[in-house]
mmCIF file of C-alpha atoms and ligand atoms in Angstrom:
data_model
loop_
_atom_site.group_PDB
_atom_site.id
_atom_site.type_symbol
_atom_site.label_atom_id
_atom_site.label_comp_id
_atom_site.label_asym_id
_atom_site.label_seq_id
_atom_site.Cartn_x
_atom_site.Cartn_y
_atom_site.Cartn_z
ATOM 1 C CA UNK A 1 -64.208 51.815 -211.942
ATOM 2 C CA UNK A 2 -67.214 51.469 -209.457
ATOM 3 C CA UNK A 3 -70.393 50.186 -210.944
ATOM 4 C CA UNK A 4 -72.257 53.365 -210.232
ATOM 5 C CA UNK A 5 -69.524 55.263 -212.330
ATOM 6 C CA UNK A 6 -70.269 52.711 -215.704
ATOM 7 C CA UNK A 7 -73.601 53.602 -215.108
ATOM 8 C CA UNK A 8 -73.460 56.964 -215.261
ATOM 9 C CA UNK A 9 -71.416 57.166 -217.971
ATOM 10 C CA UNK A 10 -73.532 54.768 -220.229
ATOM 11 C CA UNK A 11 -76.175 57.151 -219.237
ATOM 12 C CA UNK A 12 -73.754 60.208 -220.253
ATOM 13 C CA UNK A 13 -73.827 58.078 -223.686
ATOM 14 C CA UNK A 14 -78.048 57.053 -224.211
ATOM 15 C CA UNK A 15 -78.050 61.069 -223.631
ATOM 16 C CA UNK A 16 -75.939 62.645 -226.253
ATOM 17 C CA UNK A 17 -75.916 59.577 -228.604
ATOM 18 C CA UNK A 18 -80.081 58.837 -228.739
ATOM 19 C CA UNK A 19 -80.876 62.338 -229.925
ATOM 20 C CA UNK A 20 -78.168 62.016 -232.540
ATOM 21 C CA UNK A 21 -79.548 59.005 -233.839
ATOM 22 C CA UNK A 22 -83.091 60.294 -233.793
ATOM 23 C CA UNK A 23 -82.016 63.479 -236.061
ATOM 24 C CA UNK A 24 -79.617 60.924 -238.614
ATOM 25 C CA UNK A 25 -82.933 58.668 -238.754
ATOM 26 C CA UNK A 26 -84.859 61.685 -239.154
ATOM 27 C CA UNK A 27 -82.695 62.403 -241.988
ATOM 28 C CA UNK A 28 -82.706 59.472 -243.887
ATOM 29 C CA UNK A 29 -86.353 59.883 -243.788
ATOM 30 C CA UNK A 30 -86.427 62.863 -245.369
ATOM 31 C CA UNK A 31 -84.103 62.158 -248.278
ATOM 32 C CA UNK A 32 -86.342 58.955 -248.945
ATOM 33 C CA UNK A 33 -89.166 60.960 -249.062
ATOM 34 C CA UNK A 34 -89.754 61.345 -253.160
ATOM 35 C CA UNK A 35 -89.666 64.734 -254.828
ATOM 36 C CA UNK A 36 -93.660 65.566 -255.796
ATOM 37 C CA UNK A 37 -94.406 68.256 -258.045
ATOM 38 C CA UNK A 38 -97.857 69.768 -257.896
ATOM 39 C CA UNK A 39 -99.010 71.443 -260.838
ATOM 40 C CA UNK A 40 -102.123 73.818 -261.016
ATOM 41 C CA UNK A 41 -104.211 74.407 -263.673
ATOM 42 C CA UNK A 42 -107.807 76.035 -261.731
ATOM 43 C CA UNK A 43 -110.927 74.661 -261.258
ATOM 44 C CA UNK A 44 -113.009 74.378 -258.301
ATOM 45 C CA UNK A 45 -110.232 73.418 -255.801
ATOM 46 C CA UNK A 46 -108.975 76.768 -256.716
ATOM 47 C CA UNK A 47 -112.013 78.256 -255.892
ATOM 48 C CA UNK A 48 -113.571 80.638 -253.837
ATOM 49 C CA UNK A 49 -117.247 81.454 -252.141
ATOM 50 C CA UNK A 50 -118.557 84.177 -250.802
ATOM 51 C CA UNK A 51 -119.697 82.644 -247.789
ATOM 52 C CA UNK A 52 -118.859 78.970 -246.374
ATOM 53 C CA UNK A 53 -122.350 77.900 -247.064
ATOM 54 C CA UNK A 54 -121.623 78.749 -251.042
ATOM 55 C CA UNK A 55 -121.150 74.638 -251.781
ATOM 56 C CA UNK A 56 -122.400 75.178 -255.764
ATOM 57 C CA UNK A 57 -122.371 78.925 -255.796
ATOM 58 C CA UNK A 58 -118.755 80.246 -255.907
ATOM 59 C CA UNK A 59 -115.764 81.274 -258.444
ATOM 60 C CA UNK A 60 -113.653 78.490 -259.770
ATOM 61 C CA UNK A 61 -109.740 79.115 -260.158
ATOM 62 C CA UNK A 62 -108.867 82.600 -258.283
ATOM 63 C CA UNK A 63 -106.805 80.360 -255.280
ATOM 64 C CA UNK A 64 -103.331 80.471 -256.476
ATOM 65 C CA UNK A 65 -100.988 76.992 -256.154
ATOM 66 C CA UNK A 66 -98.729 78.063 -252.870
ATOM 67 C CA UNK A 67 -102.270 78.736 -250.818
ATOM 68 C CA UNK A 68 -103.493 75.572 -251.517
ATOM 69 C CA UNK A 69 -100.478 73.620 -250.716
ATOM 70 C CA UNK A 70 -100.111 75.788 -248.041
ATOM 71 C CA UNK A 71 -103.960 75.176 -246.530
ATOM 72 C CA UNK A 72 -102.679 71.514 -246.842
ATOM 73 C CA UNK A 73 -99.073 71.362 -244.729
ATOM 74 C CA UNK A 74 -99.729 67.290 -244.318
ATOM 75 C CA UNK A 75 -98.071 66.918 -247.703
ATOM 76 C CA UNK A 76 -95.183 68.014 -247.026
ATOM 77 C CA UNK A 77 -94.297 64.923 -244.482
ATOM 78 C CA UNK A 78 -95.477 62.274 -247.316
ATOM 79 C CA UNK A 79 -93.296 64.194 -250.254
ATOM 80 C CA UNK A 80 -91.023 67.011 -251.123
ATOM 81 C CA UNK A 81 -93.779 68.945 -252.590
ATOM 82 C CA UNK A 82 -92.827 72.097 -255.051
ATOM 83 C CA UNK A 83 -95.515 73.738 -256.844
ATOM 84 C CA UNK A 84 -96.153 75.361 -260.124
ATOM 85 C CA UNK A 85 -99.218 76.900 -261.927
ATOM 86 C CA UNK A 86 -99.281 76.259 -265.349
ATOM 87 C CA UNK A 87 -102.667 77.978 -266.047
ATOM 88 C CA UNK A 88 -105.507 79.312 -264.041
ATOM 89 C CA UNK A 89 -109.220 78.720 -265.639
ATOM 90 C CA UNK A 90 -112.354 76.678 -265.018
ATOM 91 C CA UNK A 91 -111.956 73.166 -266.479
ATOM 92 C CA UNK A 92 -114.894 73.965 -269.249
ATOM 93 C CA UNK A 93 -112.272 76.697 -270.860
ATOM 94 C CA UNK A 94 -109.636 73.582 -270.964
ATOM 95 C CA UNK A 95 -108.615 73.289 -275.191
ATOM 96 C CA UNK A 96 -106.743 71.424 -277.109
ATOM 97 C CA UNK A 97 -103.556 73.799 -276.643
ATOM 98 C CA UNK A 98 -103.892 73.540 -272.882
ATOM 99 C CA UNK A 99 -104.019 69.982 -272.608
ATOM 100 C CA UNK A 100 -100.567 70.059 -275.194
ATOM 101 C CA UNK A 101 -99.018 72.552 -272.966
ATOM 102 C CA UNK A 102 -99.829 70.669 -269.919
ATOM 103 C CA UNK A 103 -98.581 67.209 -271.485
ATOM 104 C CA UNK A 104 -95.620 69.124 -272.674
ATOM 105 C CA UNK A 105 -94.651 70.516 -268.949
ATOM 106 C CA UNK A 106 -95.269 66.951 -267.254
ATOM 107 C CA UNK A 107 -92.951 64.802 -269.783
ATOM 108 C CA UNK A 108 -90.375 67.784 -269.201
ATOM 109 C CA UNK A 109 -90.381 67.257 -265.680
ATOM 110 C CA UNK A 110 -90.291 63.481 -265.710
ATOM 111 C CA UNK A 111 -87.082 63.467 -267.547
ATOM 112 C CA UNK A 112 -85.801 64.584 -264.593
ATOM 113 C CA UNK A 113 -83.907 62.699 -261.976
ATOM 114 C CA UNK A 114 -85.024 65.365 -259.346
ATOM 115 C CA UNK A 115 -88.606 64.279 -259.843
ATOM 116 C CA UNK A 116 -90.057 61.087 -258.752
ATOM 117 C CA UNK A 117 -94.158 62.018 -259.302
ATOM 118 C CA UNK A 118 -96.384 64.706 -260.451
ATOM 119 C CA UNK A 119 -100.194 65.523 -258.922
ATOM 120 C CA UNK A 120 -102.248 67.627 -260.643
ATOM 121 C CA UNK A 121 -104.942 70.041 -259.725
ATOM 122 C CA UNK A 122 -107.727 70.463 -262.307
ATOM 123 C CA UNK A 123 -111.354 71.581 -263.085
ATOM 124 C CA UNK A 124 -113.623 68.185 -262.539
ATOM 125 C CA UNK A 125 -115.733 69.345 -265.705
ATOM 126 C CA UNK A 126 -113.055 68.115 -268.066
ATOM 127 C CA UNK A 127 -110.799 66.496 -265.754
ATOM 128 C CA UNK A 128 -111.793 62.855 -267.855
ATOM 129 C CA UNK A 129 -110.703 64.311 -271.262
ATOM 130 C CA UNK A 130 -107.093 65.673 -269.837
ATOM 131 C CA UNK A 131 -106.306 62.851 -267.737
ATOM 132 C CA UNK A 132 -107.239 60.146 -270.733
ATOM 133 C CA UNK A 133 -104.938 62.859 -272.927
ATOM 134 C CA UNK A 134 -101.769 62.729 -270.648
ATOM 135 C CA UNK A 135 -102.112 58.539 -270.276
ATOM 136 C CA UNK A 136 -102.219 58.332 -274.143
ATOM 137 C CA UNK A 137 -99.036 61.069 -274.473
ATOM 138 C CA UNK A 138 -96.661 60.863 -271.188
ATOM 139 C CA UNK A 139 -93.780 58.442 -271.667
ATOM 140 C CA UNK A 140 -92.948 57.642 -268.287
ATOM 141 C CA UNK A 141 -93.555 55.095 -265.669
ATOM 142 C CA UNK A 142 -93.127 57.466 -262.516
ATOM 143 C CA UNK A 143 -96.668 58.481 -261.111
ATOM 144 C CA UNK A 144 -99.329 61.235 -262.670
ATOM 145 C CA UNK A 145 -101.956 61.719 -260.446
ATOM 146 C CA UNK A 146 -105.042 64.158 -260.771
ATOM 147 C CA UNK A 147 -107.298 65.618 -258.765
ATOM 148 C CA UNK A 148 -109.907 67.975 -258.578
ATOM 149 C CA UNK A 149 -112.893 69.047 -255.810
ATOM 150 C CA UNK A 150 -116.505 69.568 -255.713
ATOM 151 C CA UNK A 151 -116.913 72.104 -253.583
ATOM 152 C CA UNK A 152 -114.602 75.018 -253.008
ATOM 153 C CA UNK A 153 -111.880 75.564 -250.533
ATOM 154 C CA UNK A 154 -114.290 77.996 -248.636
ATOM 155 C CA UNK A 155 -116.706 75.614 -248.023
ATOM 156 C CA UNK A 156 -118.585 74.086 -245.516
ATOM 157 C CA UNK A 157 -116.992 69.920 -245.561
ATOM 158 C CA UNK A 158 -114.711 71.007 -248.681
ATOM 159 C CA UNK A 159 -113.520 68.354 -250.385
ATOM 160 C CA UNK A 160 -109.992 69.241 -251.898
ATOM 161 C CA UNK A 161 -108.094 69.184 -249.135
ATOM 162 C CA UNK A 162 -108.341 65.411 -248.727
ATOM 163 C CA UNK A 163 -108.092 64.723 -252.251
ATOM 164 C CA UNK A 164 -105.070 66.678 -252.690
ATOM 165 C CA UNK A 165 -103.306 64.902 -249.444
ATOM 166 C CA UNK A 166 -104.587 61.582 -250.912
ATOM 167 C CA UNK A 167 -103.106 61.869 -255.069
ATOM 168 C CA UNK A 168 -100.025 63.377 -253.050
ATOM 169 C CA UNK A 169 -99.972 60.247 -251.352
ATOM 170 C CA UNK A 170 -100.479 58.078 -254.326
ATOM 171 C CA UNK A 171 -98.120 59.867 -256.230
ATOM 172 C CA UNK A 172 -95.433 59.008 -253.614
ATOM 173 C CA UNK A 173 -96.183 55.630 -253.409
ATOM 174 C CA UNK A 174 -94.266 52.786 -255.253
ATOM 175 C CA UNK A 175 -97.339 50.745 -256.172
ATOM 176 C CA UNK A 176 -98.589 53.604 -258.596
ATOM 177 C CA UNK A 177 -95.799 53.477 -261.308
ATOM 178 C CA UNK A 178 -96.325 52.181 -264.271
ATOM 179 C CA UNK A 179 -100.382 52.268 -264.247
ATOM 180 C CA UNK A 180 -100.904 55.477 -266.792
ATOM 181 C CA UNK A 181 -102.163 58.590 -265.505
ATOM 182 C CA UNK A 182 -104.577 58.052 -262.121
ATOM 183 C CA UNK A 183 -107.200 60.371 -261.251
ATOM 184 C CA UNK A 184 -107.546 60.595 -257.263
ATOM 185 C CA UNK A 185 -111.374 61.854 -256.146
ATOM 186 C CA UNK A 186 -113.181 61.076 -252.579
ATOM 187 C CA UNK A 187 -110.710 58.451 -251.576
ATOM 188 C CA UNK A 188 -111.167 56.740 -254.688
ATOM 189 C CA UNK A 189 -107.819 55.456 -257.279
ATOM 190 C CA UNK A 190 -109.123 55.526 -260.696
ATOM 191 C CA UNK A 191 -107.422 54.572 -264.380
ATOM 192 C CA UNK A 192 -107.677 58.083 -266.239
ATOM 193 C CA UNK A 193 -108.634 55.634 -269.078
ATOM 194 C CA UNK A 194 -112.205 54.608 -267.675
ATOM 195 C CA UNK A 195 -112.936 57.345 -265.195
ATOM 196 C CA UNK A 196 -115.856 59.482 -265.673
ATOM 197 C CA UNK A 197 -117.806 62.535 -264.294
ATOM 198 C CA UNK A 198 -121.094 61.932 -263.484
ATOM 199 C CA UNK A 199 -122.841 63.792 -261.770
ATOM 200 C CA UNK A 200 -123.007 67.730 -261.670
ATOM 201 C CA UNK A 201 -123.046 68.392 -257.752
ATOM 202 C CA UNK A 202 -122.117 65.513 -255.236
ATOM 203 C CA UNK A 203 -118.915 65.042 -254.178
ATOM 204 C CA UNK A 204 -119.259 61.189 -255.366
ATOM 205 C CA UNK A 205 -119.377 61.989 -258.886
ATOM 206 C CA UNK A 206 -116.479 60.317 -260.521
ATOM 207 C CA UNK A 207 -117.079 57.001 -261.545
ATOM 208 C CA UNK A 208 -114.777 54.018 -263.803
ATOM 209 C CA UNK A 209 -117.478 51.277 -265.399
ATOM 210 C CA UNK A 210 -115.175 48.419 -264.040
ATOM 211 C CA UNK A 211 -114.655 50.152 -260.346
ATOM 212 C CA UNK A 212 -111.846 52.034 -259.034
ATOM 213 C CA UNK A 213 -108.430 50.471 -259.422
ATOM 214 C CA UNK A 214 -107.789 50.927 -255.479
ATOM 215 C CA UNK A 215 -108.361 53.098 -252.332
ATOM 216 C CA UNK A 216 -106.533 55.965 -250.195
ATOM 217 C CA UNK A 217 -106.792 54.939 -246.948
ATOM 218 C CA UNK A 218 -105.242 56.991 -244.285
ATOM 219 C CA UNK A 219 -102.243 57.852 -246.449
ATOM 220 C CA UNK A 220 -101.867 54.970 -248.126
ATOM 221 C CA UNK A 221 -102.600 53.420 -251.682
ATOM 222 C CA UNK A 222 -103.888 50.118 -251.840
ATOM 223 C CA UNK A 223 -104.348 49.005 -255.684
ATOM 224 C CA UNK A 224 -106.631 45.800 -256.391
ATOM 225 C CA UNK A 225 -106.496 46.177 -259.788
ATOM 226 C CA UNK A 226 -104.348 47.537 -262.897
ATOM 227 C CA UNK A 227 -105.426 48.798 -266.335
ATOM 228 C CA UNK A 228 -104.934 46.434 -269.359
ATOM 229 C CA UNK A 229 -105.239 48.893 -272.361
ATOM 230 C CA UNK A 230 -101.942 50.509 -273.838
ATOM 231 C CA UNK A 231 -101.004 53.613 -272.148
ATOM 232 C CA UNK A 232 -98.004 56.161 -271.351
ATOM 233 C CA UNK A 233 -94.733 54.002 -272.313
ATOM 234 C CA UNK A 234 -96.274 51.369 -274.661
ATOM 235 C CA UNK A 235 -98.044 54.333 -276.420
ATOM 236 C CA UNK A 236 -97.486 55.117 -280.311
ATOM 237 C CA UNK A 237 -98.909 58.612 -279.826
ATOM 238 C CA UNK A 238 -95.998 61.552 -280.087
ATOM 239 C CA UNK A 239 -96.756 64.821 -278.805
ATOM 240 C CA UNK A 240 -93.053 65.799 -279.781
ATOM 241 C CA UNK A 241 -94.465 65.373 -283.679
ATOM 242 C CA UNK A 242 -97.891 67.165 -282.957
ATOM 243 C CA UNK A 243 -98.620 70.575 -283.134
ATOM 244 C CA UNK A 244 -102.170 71.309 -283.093
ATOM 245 C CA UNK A 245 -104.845 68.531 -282.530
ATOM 246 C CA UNK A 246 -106.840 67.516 -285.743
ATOM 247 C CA UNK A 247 -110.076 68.900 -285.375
ATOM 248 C CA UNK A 248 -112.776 66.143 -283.987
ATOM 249 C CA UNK A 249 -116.008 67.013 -282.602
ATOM 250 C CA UNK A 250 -118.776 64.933 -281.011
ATOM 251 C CA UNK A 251 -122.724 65.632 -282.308
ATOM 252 C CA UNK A 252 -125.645 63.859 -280.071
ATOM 253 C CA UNK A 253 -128.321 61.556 -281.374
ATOM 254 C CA UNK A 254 -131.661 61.586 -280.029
ATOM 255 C CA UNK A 255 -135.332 61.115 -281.775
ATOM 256 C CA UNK A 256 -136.576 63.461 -284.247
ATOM 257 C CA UNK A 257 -131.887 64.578 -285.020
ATOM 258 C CA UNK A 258 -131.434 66.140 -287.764
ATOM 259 C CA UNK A 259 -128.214 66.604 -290.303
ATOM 260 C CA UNK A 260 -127.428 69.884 -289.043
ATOM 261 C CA UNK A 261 -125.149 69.629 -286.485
ATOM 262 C CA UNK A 262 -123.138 66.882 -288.788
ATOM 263 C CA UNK A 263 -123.082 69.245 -291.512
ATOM 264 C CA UNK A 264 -121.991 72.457 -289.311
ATOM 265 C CA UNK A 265 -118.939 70.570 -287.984
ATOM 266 C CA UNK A 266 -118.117 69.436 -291.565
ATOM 267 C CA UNK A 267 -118.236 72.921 -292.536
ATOM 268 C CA UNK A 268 -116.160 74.173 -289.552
ATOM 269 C CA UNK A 269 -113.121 72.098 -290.371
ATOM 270 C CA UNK A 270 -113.857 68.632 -288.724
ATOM 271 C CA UNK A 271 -111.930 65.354 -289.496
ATOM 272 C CA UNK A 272 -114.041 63.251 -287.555
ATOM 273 C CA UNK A 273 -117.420 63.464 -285.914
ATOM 274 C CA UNK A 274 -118.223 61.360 -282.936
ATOM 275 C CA UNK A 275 -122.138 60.411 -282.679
ATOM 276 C CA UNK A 276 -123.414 59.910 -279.376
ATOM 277 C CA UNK A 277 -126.199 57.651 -280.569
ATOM 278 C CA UNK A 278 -128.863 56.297 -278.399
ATOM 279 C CA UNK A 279 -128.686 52.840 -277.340
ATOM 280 C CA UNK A 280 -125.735 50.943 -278.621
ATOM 281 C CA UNK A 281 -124.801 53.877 -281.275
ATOM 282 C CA UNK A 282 -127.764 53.560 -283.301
ATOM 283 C CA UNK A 283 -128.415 55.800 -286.299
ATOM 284 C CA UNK A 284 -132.053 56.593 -287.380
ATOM 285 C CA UNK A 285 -132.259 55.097 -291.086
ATOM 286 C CA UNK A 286 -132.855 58.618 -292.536
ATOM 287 C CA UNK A 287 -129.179 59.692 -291.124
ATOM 288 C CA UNK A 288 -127.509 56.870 -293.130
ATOM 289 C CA UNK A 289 -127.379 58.516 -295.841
ATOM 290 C CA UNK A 290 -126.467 61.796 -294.836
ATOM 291 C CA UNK A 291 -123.675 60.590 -292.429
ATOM 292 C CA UNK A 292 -122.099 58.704 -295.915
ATOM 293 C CA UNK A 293 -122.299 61.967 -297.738
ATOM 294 C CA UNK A 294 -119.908 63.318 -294.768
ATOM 295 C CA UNK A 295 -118.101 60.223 -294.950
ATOM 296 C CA UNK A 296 -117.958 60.864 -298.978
ATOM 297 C CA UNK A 297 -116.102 64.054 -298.268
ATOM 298 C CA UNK A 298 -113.323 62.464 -296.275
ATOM 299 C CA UNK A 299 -114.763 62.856 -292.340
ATOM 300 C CA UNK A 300 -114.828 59.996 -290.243
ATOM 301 C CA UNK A 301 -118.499 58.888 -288.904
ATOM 302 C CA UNK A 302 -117.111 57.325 -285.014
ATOM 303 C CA UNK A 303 -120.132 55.623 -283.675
ATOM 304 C CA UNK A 304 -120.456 55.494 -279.574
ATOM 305 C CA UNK A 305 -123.145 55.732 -276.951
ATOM 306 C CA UNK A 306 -125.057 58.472 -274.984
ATOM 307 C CA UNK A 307 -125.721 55.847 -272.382
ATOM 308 C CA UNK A 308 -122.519 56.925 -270.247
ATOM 309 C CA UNK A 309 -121.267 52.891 -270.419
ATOM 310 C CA UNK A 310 -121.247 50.129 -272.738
ATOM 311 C CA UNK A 311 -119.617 48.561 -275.452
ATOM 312 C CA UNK A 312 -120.611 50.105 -279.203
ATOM 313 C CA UNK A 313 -120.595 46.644 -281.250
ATOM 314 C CA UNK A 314 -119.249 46.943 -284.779
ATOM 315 C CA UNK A 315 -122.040 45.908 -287.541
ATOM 316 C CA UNK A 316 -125.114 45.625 -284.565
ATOM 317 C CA UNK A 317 -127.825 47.522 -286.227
ATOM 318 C CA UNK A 318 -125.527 49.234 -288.727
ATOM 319 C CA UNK A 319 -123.149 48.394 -291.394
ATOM 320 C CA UNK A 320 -119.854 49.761 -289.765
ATOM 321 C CA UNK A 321 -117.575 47.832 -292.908
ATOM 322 C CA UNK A 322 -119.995 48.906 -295.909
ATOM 323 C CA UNK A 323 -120.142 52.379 -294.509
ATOM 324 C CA UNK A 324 -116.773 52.498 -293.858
ATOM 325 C CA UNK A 325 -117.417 54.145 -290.143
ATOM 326 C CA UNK A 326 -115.673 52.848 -286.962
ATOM 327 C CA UNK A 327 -117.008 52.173 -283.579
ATOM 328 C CA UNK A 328 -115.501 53.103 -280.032
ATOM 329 C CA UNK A 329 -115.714 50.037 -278.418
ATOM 330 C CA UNK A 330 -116.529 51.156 -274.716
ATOM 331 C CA UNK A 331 -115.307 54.554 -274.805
ATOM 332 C CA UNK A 332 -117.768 57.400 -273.794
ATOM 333 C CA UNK A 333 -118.024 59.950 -276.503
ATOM 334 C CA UNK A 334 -115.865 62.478 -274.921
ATOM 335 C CA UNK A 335 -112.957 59.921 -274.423
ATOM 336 C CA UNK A 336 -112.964 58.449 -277.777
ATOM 337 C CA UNK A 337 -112.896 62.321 -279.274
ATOM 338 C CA UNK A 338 -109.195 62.450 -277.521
ATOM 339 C CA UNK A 339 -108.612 59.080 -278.827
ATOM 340 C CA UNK A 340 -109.493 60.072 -282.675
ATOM 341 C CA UNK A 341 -107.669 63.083 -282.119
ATOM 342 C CA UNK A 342 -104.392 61.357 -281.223
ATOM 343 C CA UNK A 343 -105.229 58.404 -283.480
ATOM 344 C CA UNK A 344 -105.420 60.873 -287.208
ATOM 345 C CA UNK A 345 -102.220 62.279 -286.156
ATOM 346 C CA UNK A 346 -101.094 58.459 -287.023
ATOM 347 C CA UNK A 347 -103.263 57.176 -289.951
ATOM 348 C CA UNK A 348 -106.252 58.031 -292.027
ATOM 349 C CA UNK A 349 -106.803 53.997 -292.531
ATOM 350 C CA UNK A 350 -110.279 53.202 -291.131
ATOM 351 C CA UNK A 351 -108.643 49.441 -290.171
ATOM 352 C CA UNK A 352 -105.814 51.162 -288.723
ATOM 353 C CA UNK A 353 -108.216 53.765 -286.747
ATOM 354 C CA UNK A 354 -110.041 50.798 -285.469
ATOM 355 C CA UNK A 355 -107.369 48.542 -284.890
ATOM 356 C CA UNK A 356 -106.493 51.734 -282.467
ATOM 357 C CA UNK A 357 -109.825 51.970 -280.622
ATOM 358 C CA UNK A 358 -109.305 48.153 -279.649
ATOM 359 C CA UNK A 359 -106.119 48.883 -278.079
ATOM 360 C CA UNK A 360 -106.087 51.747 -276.029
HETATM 361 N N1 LIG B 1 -116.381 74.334 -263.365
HETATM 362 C C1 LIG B 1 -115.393 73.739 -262.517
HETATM 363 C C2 LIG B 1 -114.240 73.280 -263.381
HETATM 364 O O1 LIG B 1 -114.313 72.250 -263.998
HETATM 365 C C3 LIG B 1 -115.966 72.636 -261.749
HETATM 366 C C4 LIG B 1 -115.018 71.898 -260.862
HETATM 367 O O2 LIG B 1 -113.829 72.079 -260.829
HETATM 368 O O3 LIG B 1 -115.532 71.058 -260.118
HETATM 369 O O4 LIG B 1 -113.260 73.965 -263.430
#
């Protein structure tokens, strides 16, 4: 065979075998991509303005779940994305029996083989208090990531676009299993246990009091750091065995309080009142006694700070063991309201309940 005939006929080869091995490669790709399913609940990233300079002025959770993954196709190379919309409302209308349902849906889903991670798409008003609820109740390693915006799809330098591509991202990456629920906001990875709202407008408004546990960078997670505190697997907390949430409600502490508020929620069915107390949980003197009469009828007294940070120390200026109240440790108020929640569907022991606040 003449040279110039091999050559041609390796050339024959390079020509229909390349493209063959580009489309097998191309398959293995996509069945290594994971399976990602998005669930939608509302909130801003599901909102709309009337024009694209609305940034604050608009209405929250009218954009259903296939236009935003839609307005977003980038996912779809990173994951297998299906959606789903659970709900549709502004995070603020976010109750107890949503939070169940939701943490209901996600453990369903995990079960399954098919499903490898789940991102979430909430409110950012309450997105704290759902993602600390689902950490405490999933029992699964695989990734739960949330997410939320700041400013509306319709807006000017929108914000949920990004986010969503980024949790999508997290969600399909290895290094996020086993690390509780994650709450992905303005390139930031935070642990649903420590992350916080706040501030009411910019876009850099959730914060964690130790930092974020990594960065989204271009597609990719990088983690520096992983929680510590019991969560999702290592969990006692059942939602199988829990129908409704015992009722626990959080009243504020400022100069000149009063006992209303305490005594309202007592009357309204409460089994445990958090005080947001100034400072390190303080209680004026006059509200000792009043706050043992509540205790008297069987309603725990949680002690915690209005600060935003900060550890509540048991028997500082008050006498947590005579008293028989607990303390949060660093849980803000709205956190450790979740966390008493859960906790009375366990015990009514005040040792117990504190025993619980140091460990999750
Ligand atoms: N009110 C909205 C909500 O929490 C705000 C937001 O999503 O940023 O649903």
């Amino acid at each position: 065979m003449s040279i110039s005939l091999i050559s041609l006929l390796r050339r024959l080869a390079c020509g229909l075998l390349l493209p063959l091995a580009f489309s097998v490669s191309a398959l293995a790709q996509e069945a290594r991509k994971p399976n990602v399913v998005l669930i939608a609940t509302g909130g801003t990233i599901a909102g709309a303005g009337a024009s694209s300079a609305n940034i604050g002025v608009y209405q929250a959770a009218v954009v259903a779940v296939d236009k935003i993954m839609a307005a977003v196709p980038e996912i779809q190379a990173v994951a297998n994305v299906k959606g789903e919309q659970i709900f549709q409302v502004g995070s603020h209308n976010v109750t107890n029996d949503r939070v169940l349902q939701l943490a209901r849906r996600v453990t369903e889903l995990l079960k399954s083989d098919e499903v490898d991670g789940i991102v979430i798409t909430h409110g950012t008003d309450t997105l704290e208090e759902t993602s600390y609820f689902l950490n405490l109740t999933v029992k699964s390693t695989k990734p739960v990531v949330m997410l939320g915006s700041m400013r509306p799809g319709t807006a000017l330098s929108a914000d949920g676009p990004l986010n969503l591509y980024n949790a999508v991202a997290v969600a399909a990456s290895k290094e996020a299993a086993g690390k509780g629920t994650l709450v992905v906001m303005n390139d930031e990875i935070h642990s649903a246990r420590d992350v916080t709202k706040t501030n009411a407008t910019r876009v850099d408004t959730f914060k964690s009091p130790y930092g974020p546990l990594g960065l989204v960078i271009e597609g990719q997670a990088r983690f520096y750091r992983a929680p510590i505190r019991l969560h999702t697997v290592q969990s006692e907390f059942d939602i199988d065995k829990i129908q409704t949430l015992p009722q626990v409600d959080i009243a504020y502490g400022y100069q000149s309080m009063n006992r209303a508020a305490y005594d309202a929620l007592v009357a309204s069915g409460a089994k445990g009142i958090i005080h947001a107390g100034v400072g390190g949980g303080s209680v004026p003197e006059y509200m000792v006694g009043p706050l043992n009469e509540i205790r008297g009828k069987g309603v725990f007294v949680v002690r915690a700070t209005r600060t935003g940070s900060g550890v509540v120390i048991r028997n500082n200026s008050v006498k947590d063991d005579a008293n028989d109240w607990l303390v949060v440790d660093d849980q803000n108020p709205q956190k450790a309201r979740i966390l008493m929640a859960l906790a009375l569907t366990k015990t009514r022991d005040t040792r117990e309940l504190q025993k619980i606040f140091w460990k999750y």
